[in-house]
PDB file of C-alpha atoms in Angstrom:
ATOM      1  CA  GLN H1069      40.405 -25.394 -21.599  1.00  0.00           C
ATOM      2  CA  LYS H1070      38.692 -22.612 -19.696  1.00  0.00           C
ATOM      3  CA  GLU H1071      40.927 -19.801 -18.529  1.00  0.00           C
ATOM      4  CA  VAL H1072      39.709 -20.066 -14.949  1.00  0.00           C
ATOM      5  CA  GLU H1073      38.322 -23.373 -13.739  1.00  0.00           C
ATOM      6  CA  GLN H1074      36.385 -24.176 -10.628  1.00  0.00           C
ATOM      7  CA  ASN H1075      34.474 -27.238  -9.551  1.00  0.00           C
ATOM      8  CA  SER H1076      30.827 -26.228  -9.687  1.00  0.00           C
ATOM      9  CA  GLY H1077      29.943 -28.264  -6.596  1.00  0.00           C
ATOM     10  CA  PRO H1078      27.962 -28.241  -4.513  1.00  0.00           C
ATOM     11  CA  LEU H1079      30.627 -28.627  -1.876  1.00  0.00           C
ATOM     12  CA  SER H1080      28.900 -29.696   1.293  1.00  0.00           C
ATOM     13  CA  VAL H1081      30.612 -29.331   4.676  1.00  0.00           C
ATOM     14  CA  PRO H1082      29.282 -29.584   8.234  1.00  0.00           C
ATOM     15  CA  GLU H1083      29.075 -26.496  10.401  1.00  0.00           C
ATOM     16  CA  GLY H1084      32.397 -25.794  12.099  1.00  0.00           C
ATOM     17  CA  ALA H1085      34.473 -27.622   9.488  1.00  0.00           C
ATOM     18  CA  ILE H1086      37.024 -26.151   7.103  1.00  0.00           C
ATOM     19  CA  ALA H1087      35.751 -25.544   3.581  1.00  0.00           C
ATOM     20  CA  SER H1088      38.387 -25.687   0.870  1.00  0.00           C
ATOM     21  CA  LEU H1089      37.612 -24.106  -2.481  1.00  0.00           C
ATOM     22  CA  ASN H1090      39.989 -24.467  -5.389  1.00  0.00           C
ATOM     23  CA  CYS H1091      40.605 -22.645  -8.617  1.00  0.00           C
ATOM     24  CA  THR H1092      43.087 -23.220 -11.440  1.00  0.00           C
ATOM     25  CA  TYR H1093      44.008 -20.800 -14.177  1.00  0.00           C
ATOM     26  CA  SER H1094      45.701 -21.219 -17.514  1.00  0.00           C
ATOM     27  CA  ASP H1095      47.609 -17.962 -18.066  1.00  0.00           C
ATOM     28  CA  ARG H1096      51.030 -18.080 -16.419  1.00  0.00           C
ATOM     29  CA  GLY H1097      51.307 -14.313 -16.709  1.00  0.00           C
ATOM     30  CA  SER H1098      48.390 -13.724 -14.349  1.00  0.00           C
ATOM     31  CA  GLN H1099      49.249 -11.322 -11.565  1.00  0.00           C
ATOM     32  CA  SER H1100      46.252 -10.721  -9.353  1.00  0.00           C
ATOM     33  CA  PHE H1101      43.694 -13.091  -7.927  1.00  0.00           C
ATOM     34  CA  PHE H1102      40.387 -12.513  -6.229  1.00  0.00           C
ATOM     35  CA  TRP H1103      37.648 -14.369  -4.450  1.00  0.00           C
ATOM     36  CA  TYR H1104      34.120 -13.045  -4.641  1.00  0.00           C
ATOM     37  CA  ARG H1105      31.162 -14.426  -2.721  1.00  0.00           C
ATOM     38  CA  GLN H1106      27.700 -14.413  -4.265  1.00  0.00           C
ATOM     39  CA  TYR H1107      24.615 -15.272  -2.297  1.00  0.00           C
ATOM     40  CA  SER H1108      21.686 -16.608  -4.281  1.00  0.00           C
ATOM     41  CA  GLY H1109      19.907 -13.760  -6.040  1.00  0.00           C
ATOM     42  CA  LYS H1110      22.496 -11.213  -4.936  1.00  0.00           C
ATOM     43  CA  SER H1111      25.495  -9.499  -6.470  1.00  0.00           C
ATOM     44  CA  PRO H1112      29.119 -10.624  -6.056  1.00  0.00           C
ATOM     45  CA  GLU H1113      31.018  -9.249  -3.095  1.00  0.00           C
ATOM     46  CA  LEU H1114      34.796  -9.162  -2.853  1.00  0.00           C
ATOM     47  CA  ILE H1115      36.087 -11.137   0.124  1.00  0.00           C
ATOM     48  CA  MET H1116      39.772 -11.697  -0.621  1.00  0.00           C
ATOM     49  CA  SER H1117      42.485 -10.537  -2.962  1.00  0.00           C
ATOM     50  CA  ILE H1118      45.960 -12.033  -3.251  1.00  0.00           C
ATOM     51  CA  TYR H1119      48.871 -10.860  -5.321  1.00  0.00           C
ATOM     52  CA  SER H1120      51.901 -12.920  -4.277  1.00  0.00           C
ATOM     53  CA  ASN H1121      52.670 -16.553  -3.595  1.00  0.00           C
ATOM     54  CA  GLY H1122      51.796 -17.888  -0.205  1.00  0.00           C
ATOM     55  CA  ASP H1123      48.942 -17.429   2.223  1.00  0.00           C
ATOM     56  CA  LYS H1124      46.892 -14.389   3.080  1.00  0.00           C
ATOM     57  CA  GLU H1125      44.621 -14.522   6.097  1.00  0.00           C
ATOM     58  CA  ASP H1126      41.626 -12.344   6.904  1.00  0.00           C
ATOM     59  CA  GLY H1127      39.532 -13.514   9.805  1.00  0.00           C
ATOM     60  CA  ARG H1128      38.156 -16.967   9.029  1.00  0.00           C
ATOM     61  CA  PHE H1129      39.268 -16.733   5.414  1.00  0.00           C
ATOM     62  CA  THR H1130      42.672 -17.722   4.035  1.00  0.00           C
ATOM     63  CA  ALA H1131      43.614 -17.336   0.402  1.00  0.00           C
ATOM     64  CA  GLN H1132      46.486 -19.427  -0.912  1.00  0.00           C
ATOM     65  CA  LEU H1133      48.336 -18.773  -4.144  1.00  0.00           C
ATOM     66  CA  ASN H1134      50.784 -21.024  -5.954  1.00  0.00           C
ATOM     67  CA  LYS H1135      51.812 -19.439  -9.235  1.00  0.00           C
ATOM     68  CA  ALA H1136      54.110 -22.312 -10.213  1.00  0.00           C
ATOM     69  CA  SER H1137      51.188 -24.729 -10.079  1.00  0.00           C
ATOM     70  CA  GLN H1138      48.717 -22.129 -11.288  1.00  0.00           C
ATOM     71  CA  TYR H1139      46.175 -22.543  -8.580  1.00  0.00           C
ATOM     72  CA  VAL H1140      44.571 -20.379  -5.986  1.00  0.00           C
ATOM     73  CA  SER H1141      42.458 -21.624  -3.125  1.00  0.00           C
ATOM     74  CA  LEU H1142      40.199 -20.249  -0.437  1.00  0.00           C
ATOM     75  CA  LEU H1143      39.920 -21.838   2.981  1.00  0.00           C
ATOM     76  CA  ILE H1144      37.028 -20.986   5.234  1.00  0.00           C
ATOM     77  CA  ARG H1145      37.606 -22.032   8.827  1.00  0.00           C
ATOM     78  CA  ASP H1146      34.782 -22.711  11.278  1.00  0.00           C
ATOM     79  CA  SER H1147      32.271 -22.718   8.433  1.00  0.00           C
ATOM     80  CA  GLN H1148      28.852 -21.303   9.258  1.00  0.00           C
ATOM     81  CA  PRO H1149      25.514 -21.787   7.500  1.00  0.00           C
ATOM     82  CA  SER H1150      25.753 -18.103   6.568  1.00  0.00           C
ATOM     83  CA  ASP H1151      28.806 -18.991   4.453  1.00  0.00           C
ATOM     84  CA  SER H1152      26.553 -20.973   2.109  1.00  0.00           C
ATOM     85  CA  ALA H1153      26.936 -19.192  -1.207  1.00  0.00           C
ATOM     86  CA  THR H1154      28.649 -19.436  -4.554  1.00  0.00           C
ATOM     87  CA  TYR H1155      32.324 -18.486  -4.489  1.00  0.00           C
ATOM     88  CA  LEU H1156      33.752 -16.969  -7.649  1.00  0.00           C
ATOM     89  CA  CYS H1157      37.441 -17.074  -8.425  1.00  0.00           C
ATOM     90  CA  ALA H1158      38.636 -14.180 -10.603  1.00  0.00           C
ATOM     91  CA  VAL H1159      41.996 -13.683 -12.263  1.00  0.00           C
ATOM     92  CA  ASP H1160      43.653 -10.646 -13.768  1.00  0.00           C
ATOM     93  CA  THR H1161      45.376 -12.079 -16.813  1.00  0.00           C
ATOM     94  CA  GLY H1162      46.665  -8.689 -17.925  1.00  0.00           C
ATOM     95  CA  ARG H1163      44.035  -8.443 -20.631  1.00  0.00           C
ATOM     96  CA  ARG H1164      41.381  -5.828 -20.491  1.00  0.00           C
ATOM     97  CA  ALA H1165      38.920  -7.792 -18.397  1.00  0.00           C
ATOM     98  CA  LEU H1166      38.940  -9.684 -15.149  1.00  0.00           C
ATOM     99  CA  THR H1167      38.306 -13.352 -15.948  1.00  0.00           C
ATOM    100  CA  PHE H1168      35.873 -15.149 -13.669  1.00  0.00           C
ATOM    101  CA  GLY H1169      35.395 -18.814 -13.071  1.00  0.00           C
ATOM    102  CA  SER H1170      31.873 -20.216 -13.070  1.00  0.00           C
ATOM    103  CA  GLY H1171      31.897 -20.521  -9.301  1.00  0.00           C
ATOM    104  CA  THR H1172      31.710 -23.227  -6.653  1.00  0.00           C
ATOM    105  CA  ARG H1173      28.525 -23.568  -4.674  1.00  0.00           C
ATOM    106  CA  LEU H1174      29.198 -24.137  -0.973  1.00  0.00           C
ATOM    107  CA  GLN H1175      26.611 -25.601   1.362  1.00  0.00           C
ATOM    108  CA  VAL H1176      27.306 -25.559   5.087  1.00  0.00           C
ATOM    109  CA  GLN H1177      25.087 -28.029   6.879  1.00  0.00           C
ATOM    110  CA  PRO H1178      23.956 -27.043  10.406  1.00  0.00           C
TER     111      PRO H1178
ATOM    112  CA  GLU W1300      26.028   4.799   2.219  1.00  0.00           C
ATOM    113  CA  ALA W1301      28.534   3.777  -0.466  1.00  0.00           C
ATOM    114  CA  GLN W1302      26.683   1.989  -3.191  1.00  0.00           C
ATOM    115  CA  VAL W1303      26.190   1.152  -6.844  1.00  0.00           C
ATOM    116  CA  THR W1304      22.607   1.383  -8.041  1.00  0.00           C
ATOM    117  CA  GLN W1305      21.040  -0.048 -11.165  1.00  0.00           C
ATOM    118  CA  ASN W1306      17.660   0.522 -12.745  1.00  0.00           C
ATOM    119  CA  PRO W1307      15.501  -1.223 -13.583  1.00  0.00           C
ATOM    120  CA  ARG W1308      16.054  -4.343 -11.503  1.00  0.00           C
ATOM    121  CA  TYR W1309      13.797  -6.445 -13.713  1.00  0.00           C
ATOM    122  CA  LEU W1310      12.846  -5.900 -17.317  1.00  0.00           C
ATOM    123  CA  ILE W1311      10.909  -7.932 -19.834  1.00  0.00           C
ATOM    124  CA  THR W1312      10.986  -6.584 -23.358  1.00  0.00           C
ATOM    125  CA  VAL W1313      10.549  -7.643 -26.957  1.00  0.00           C
ATOM    126  CA  THR W1314      13.094  -8.152 -29.675  1.00  0.00           C
ATOM    127  CA  GLY W1315      14.254  -4.930 -31.276  1.00  0.00           C
ATOM    128  CA  LYS W1316      12.913  -2.471 -28.719  1.00  0.00           C
ATOM    129  CA  LYS W1317      15.740  -0.197 -27.604  1.00  0.00           C
ATOM    130  CA  LEU W1318      16.421  -0.106 -23.885  1.00  0.00           C
ATOM    131  CA  THR W1319      18.810   1.477 -21.413  1.00  0.00           C
ATOM    132  CA  VAL W1320      19.915   0.119 -18.073  1.00  0.00           C
ATOM    133  CA  THR W1321      21.239   2.831 -15.812  1.00  0.00           C
ATOM    134  CA  CYS W1322      24.120   2.509 -13.373  1.00  0.00           C
ATOM    135  CA  SER W1323      25.215   5.063 -10.814  1.00  0.00           C
ATOM    136  CA  GLN W1324      27.833   5.045  -8.060  1.00  0.00           C
ATOM    137  CA  ASN W1325      28.409   7.484  -5.220  1.00  0.00           C
ATOM    138  CA  MET W1326      32.005   6.567  -4.356  1.00  0.00           C
ATOM    139  CA  ASN W1327      33.753   8.844  -6.852  1.00  0.00           C
ATOM    140  CA  HIS W1328      35.243   5.790  -8.546  1.00  0.00           C
ATOM    141  CA  GLU W1329      37.041   6.234 -11.838  1.00  0.00           C
ATOM    142  CA  TYR W1330      36.633   2.677 -13.102  1.00  0.00           C
ATOM    143  CA  MET W1331      33.232   1.281 -14.012  1.00  0.00           C
ATOM    144  CA  SER W1332      32.233  -1.818 -15.930  1.00  0.00           C
ATOM    145  CA  TRP W1333      29.310  -3.904 -17.073  1.00  0.00           C
ATOM    146  CA  TYR W1334      29.081  -7.690 -16.809  1.00  0.00           C
ATOM    147  CA  ARG W1335      26.574 -10.270 -17.814  1.00  0.00           C
ATOM    148  CA  GLN W1336      26.152 -13.500 -15.889  1.00  0.00           C
ATOM    149  CA  ASP W1337      24.852 -16.646 -17.527  1.00  0.00           C
ATOM    150  CA  PRO W1338      24.581 -20.154 -16.055  1.00  0.00           C
ATOM    151  CA  GLY W1339      27.742 -22.154 -16.655  1.00  0.00           C
ATOM    152  CA  LEU W1340      29.539 -19.195 -18.229  1.00  0.00           C
ATOM    153  CA  GLY W1341      30.227 -17.091 -15.188  1.00  0.00           C
ATOM    154  CA  LEU W1342      30.601 -13.338 -15.260  1.00  0.00           C
ATOM    155  CA  ARG W1343      31.771 -11.866 -18.538  1.00  0.00           C
ATOM    156  CA  GLN W1344      32.717  -8.265 -19.028  1.00  0.00           C
ATOM    157  CA  ILE W1345      30.808  -6.335 -21.690  1.00  0.00           C
ATOM    158  CA  TYR W1346      32.360  -2.859 -21.540  1.00  0.00           C
ATOM    159  CA  TYR W1347      34.429  -0.878 -19.121  1.00  0.00           C
ATOM    160  CA  SER W1348      35.366   2.745 -18.560  1.00  0.00           C
ATOM    161  CA  MET W1349      38.555   4.060 -17.022  1.00  0.00           C
ATOM    162  CA  ASN W1350      37.124   7.557 -16.569  1.00  0.00           C
ATOM    163  CA  VAL W1351      34.793  10.123 -18.107  1.00  0.00           C
ATOM    164  CA  GLU W1352      34.674   9.832 -21.896  1.00  0.00           C
ATOM    165  CA  VAL W1353      37.031   6.798 -21.821  1.00  0.00           C
ATOM    166  CA  THR W1354      35.357   3.505 -22.626  1.00  0.00           C
ATOM    167  CA  ASP W1355      36.546   0.231 -24.123  1.00  0.00           C
ATOM    168  CA  LYS W1356      35.234  -3.172 -25.065  1.00  0.00           C
ATOM    169  CA  GLY W1357      35.356  -6.136 -22.767  1.00  0.00           C
ATOM    170  CA  ASP W1358      35.039  -9.759 -23.786  1.00  0.00           C
ATOM    171  CA  VAL W1359      31.444  -9.720 -25.088  1.00  0.00           C
ATOM    172  CA  PRO W1360      30.618  -6.221 -26.425  1.00  0.00           C
ATOM    173  CA  GLU W1361      28.530  -7.202 -29.455  1.00  0.00           C
ATOM    174  CA  GLY W1362      25.036  -5.759 -29.338  1.00  0.00           C
ATOM    175  CA  TYR W1363      25.780  -3.282 -26.547  1.00  0.00           C
ATOM    176  CA  LYS W1364      26.744   0.362 -26.281  1.00  0.00           C
ATOM    177  CA  VAL W1365      27.856   2.460 -23.346  1.00  0.00           C
ATOM    178  CA  SER W1366      28.624   6.070 -22.576  1.00  0.00           C
ATOM    179  CA  ARG W1367      30.406   7.841 -19.719  1.00  0.00           C
ATOM    180  CA  LYS W1368      29.514  11.508 -19.726  1.00  0.00           C
ATOM    181  CA  GLU W1369      29.619  11.880 -15.957  1.00  0.00           C
ATOM    182  CA  LYS W1370      31.889  10.153 -13.492  1.00  0.00           C
ATOM    183  CA  ARG W1371      29.065   8.668 -11.458  1.00  0.00           C
ATOM    184  CA  ASN W1372      26.953   7.267 -14.322  1.00  0.00           C
ATOM    185  CA  PHE W1373      27.614   4.475 -16.795  1.00  0.00           C
ATOM    186  CA  PRO W1374      24.488   3.436 -18.716  1.00  0.00           C
ATOM    187  CA  LEU W1375      24.280   0.278 -20.799  1.00  0.00           C
ATOM    188  CA  ILE W1376      22.345   0.589 -24.034  1.00  0.00           C
ATOM    189  CA  LEU W1377      20.855  -2.223 -26.080  1.00  0.00           C
ATOM    190  CA  GLU W1378      19.907  -0.669 -29.415  1.00  0.00           C
ATOM    191  CA  SER W1379      18.106  -3.737 -30.765  1.00  0.00           C
ATOM    192  CA  PRO W1380      17.826  -6.402 -28.076  1.00  0.00           C
ATOM    193  CA  SER W1381      17.708 -10.046 -29.098  1.00  0.00           C
ATOM    194  CA  PRO W1382      16.742 -13.157 -27.089  1.00  0.00           C
ATOM    195  CA  ASN W1383      20.410 -14.134 -26.657  1.00  0.00           C
ATOM    196  CA  GLN W1384      20.833 -11.003 -24.551  1.00  0.00           C
ATOM    197  CA  THR W1385      18.504 -12.436 -21.945  1.00  0.00           C
ATOM    198  CA  SER W1386      20.744 -12.485 -18.913  1.00  0.00           C
ATOM    199  CA  LEU W1387      21.551 -11.066 -15.495  1.00  0.00           C
ATOM    200  CA  TYR W1388      23.497  -7.833 -15.795  1.00  0.00           C
ATOM    201  CA  PHE W1389      25.761  -6.292 -13.190  1.00  0.00           C
ATOM    202  CA  CYS W1390      27.385  -2.905 -13.074  1.00  0.00           C
ATOM    203  CA  ALA W1391      30.547  -2.533 -10.989  1.00  0.00           C
ATOM    204  CA  SER W1392      32.843   0.271  -9.948  1.00  0.00           C
ATOM    205  CA  SER W1393      36.266   0.612  -8.363  1.00  0.00           C
ATOM    206  CA  GLU W1394      39.202   2.914  -7.906  1.00  0.00           C
ATOM    207  CA  THR W1395      41.569   2.767 -10.859  1.00  0.00           C
ATOM    208  CA  ARG W1396      44.558   1.780  -8.745  1.00  0.00           C
ATOM    209  CA  ASN W1397      42.654  -1.269  -7.468  1.00  0.00           C
ATOM    210  CA  ARG W1398      40.366  -1.656 -10.392  1.00  0.00           C
ATOM    211  CA  TYR W1399      39.585  -5.311  -9.838  1.00  0.00           C
ATOM    212  CA  GLU W1400      38.526  -4.819  -6.241  1.00  0.00           C
ATOM    213  CA  GLN W1401      35.072  -3.999  -7.454  1.00  0.00           C
ATOM    214  CA  TYR W1402      31.786  -3.015  -5.889  1.00  0.00           C
ATOM    215  CA  PHE W1403      28.853  -4.538  -7.716  1.00  0.00           C
ATOM    216  CA  GLY W1404      25.374  -3.178  -8.166  1.00  0.00           C
ATOM    217  CA  PRO W1405      22.316  -5.297  -7.296  1.00  0.00           C
ATOM    218  CA  GLY W1406      21.847  -6.612 -10.832  1.00  0.00           C
ATOM    219  CA  THR W1407      19.276  -6.257 -13.580  1.00  0.00           C
ATOM    220  CA  ARG W1408      17.481  -9.332 -14.827  1.00  0.00           C
ATOM    221  CA  LEU W1409      16.627  -8.818 -18.475  1.00  0.00           C
ATOM    222  CA  THR W1410      14.357 -11.057 -20.510  1.00  0.00           C
ATOM    223  CA  VAL W1411      14.048 -10.474 -24.251  1.00  0.00           C
ATOM    224  CA  THR W1412      11.185 -12.323 -25.933  1.00  0.00           C
TER     225      THR W1412
END
């Protein structure tokens, strides 16, 4: 089992819809969780971090964390074509390195 | 402008020819790290540095070396590159207190033939 799992996609949603991206992790001791966005051919860019159970909202983005179920999700409201990218879930398991999932490719159809 | 720069951006080399990929940041960040990104495997950390002269291995350090003699620079050295080191490499930096809220460089695409 991978430490951080994401569905590779592509996840296709129509413009204006809510995109829901999910991530599960295996280490119950994980403390910090991050979502990075990576456009094709570009470097990852941090868009959300979440450290405690519940929801965290930032503009059109909402991160949700459920430590008991070991999942973290990212909701993108009013999806735009410019949101089309790969979204990387990353987890701080307390080891020396941040552990990344392989990413979910999101396509927002105009 | 706050940024992380890497050079070169693209490099094609042959097996065994030593190379260095440079990384520099202008944000006075203490924490710097190197990742490689491969299809299906995601980003994997190679080495990281908590500050000048403090470096440590990440998840995939074999075949790589690093040094941190100045706070702003963190070069990645491949002493004897092999084809399995063909990959996309990213340098990243952050403040130590939020070390996983990282700023990534533009990436270096390395091909070893």
